[in-house]
Short mmCIF file of C-alpha atoms in Angstrom, two decimals:
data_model
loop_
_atom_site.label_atom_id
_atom_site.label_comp_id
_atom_site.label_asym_id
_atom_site.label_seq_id
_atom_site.Cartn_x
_atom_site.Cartn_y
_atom_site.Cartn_z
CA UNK A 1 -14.36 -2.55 6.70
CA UNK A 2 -10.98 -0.87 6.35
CA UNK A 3 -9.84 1.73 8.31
CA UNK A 4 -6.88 4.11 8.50
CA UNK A 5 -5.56 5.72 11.17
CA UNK A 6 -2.78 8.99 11.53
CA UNK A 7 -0.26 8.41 13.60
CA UNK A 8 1.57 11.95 14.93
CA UNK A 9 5.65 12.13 14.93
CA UNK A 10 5.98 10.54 17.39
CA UNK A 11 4.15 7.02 16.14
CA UNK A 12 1.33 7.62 18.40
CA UNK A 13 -2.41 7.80 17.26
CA UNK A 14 -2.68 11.08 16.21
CA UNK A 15 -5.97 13.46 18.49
CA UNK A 16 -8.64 15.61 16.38
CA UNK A 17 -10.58 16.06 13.47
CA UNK A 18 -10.28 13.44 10.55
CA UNK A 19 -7.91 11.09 11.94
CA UNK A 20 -9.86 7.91 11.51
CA UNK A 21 -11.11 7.01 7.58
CA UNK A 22 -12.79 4.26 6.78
CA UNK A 23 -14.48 2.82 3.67
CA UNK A 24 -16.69 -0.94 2.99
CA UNK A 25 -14.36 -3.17 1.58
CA UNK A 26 -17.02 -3.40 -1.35
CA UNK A 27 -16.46 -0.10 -1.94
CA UNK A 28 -12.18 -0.64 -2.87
CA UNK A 29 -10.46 -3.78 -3.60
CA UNK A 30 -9.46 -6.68 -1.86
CA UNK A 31 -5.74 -7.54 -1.12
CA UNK A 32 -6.42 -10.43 -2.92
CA UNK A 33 -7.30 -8.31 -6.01
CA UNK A 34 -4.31 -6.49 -5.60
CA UNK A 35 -1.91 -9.90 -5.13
CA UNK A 36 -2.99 -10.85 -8.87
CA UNK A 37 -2.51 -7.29 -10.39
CA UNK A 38 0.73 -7.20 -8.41
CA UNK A 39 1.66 -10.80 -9.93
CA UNK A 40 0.47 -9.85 -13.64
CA UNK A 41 2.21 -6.50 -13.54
CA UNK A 42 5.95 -7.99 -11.91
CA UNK A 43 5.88 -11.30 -11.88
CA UNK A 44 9.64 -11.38 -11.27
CA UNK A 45 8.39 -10.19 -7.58
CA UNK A 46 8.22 -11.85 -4.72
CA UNK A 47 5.63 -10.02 -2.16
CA UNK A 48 6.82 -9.34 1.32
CA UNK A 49 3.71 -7.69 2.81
CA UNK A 50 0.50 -5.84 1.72
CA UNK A 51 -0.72 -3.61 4.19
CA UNK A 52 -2.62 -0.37 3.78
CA UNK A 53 -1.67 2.86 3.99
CA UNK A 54 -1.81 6.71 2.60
CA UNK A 55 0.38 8.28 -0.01
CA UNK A 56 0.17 11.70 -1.06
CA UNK A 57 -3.43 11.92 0.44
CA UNK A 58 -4.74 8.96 -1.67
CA UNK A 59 -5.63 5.43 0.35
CA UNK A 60 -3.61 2.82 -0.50
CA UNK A 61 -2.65 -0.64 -0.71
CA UNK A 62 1.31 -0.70 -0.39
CA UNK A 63 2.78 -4.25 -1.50
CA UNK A 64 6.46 -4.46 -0.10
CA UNK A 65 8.34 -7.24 -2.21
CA UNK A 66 11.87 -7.98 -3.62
CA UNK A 67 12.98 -8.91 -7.19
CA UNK A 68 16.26 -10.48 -6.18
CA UNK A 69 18.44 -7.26 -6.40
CA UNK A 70 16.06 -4.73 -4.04
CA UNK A 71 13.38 -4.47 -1.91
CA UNK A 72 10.21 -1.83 -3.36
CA UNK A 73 7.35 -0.34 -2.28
CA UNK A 74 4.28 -0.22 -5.28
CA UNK A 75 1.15 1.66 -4.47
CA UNK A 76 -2.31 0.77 -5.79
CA UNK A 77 -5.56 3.21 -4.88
CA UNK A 78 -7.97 1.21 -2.46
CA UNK A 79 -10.72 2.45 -4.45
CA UNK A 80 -9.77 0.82 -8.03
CA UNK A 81 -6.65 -0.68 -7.99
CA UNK A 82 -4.76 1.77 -10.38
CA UNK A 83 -1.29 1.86 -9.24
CA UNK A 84 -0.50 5.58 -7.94
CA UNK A 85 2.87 6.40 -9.96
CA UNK A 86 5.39 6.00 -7.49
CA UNK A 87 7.64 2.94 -6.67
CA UNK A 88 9.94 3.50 -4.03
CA UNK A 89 13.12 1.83 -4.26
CA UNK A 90 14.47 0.58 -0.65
CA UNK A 91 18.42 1.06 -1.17
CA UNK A 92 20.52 -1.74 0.07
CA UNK A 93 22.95 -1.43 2.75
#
């Protein structure tokens, strides 16, 4: 099983309604699912961390990695995999 959590603004577990979700990992994909799309789709990229978490509402998978110039973030839905169309590029310092 996978679950999210919210956290409030101040990192803490958030209190109330709909703060826990949770869905059967048959019903999504597994990171290991989402290491070989990763690898197919960038294969320049060398992954950092997968962990879940929630973008604009939807429950991902973000995969942290580097391609020798930056660090990204890439988003894939839990439920099928389809990347959500956002890659966040972290800036260097």
């Amino acid at each position: 099983m996978m679950v999210w959590v919210k956290f409030d603004v101040n990192n803490q577990p958030a209190t109330g309604a709909n703060v826990i979700h949770s869905e059967l990992m048959q019903n999504g994909m597994s990171e290991t699912q989402i290491r070989n799309r990763f690898s197919s789709e960038v294969p320049a990229g060398e992954i950092k961390r997968i962990m879940p978490g929630v973008v604009n509402g939807i429950y991902v998978w973000q995969v942290y990695y580097n391609d020798d110039t930056h660090n990204y973030y890439r988003f894939y839905r839990f439920s099928n995999g389809e990347q959500v169309d956002l890659v966040y590029t972290v800036p260097n310092s």
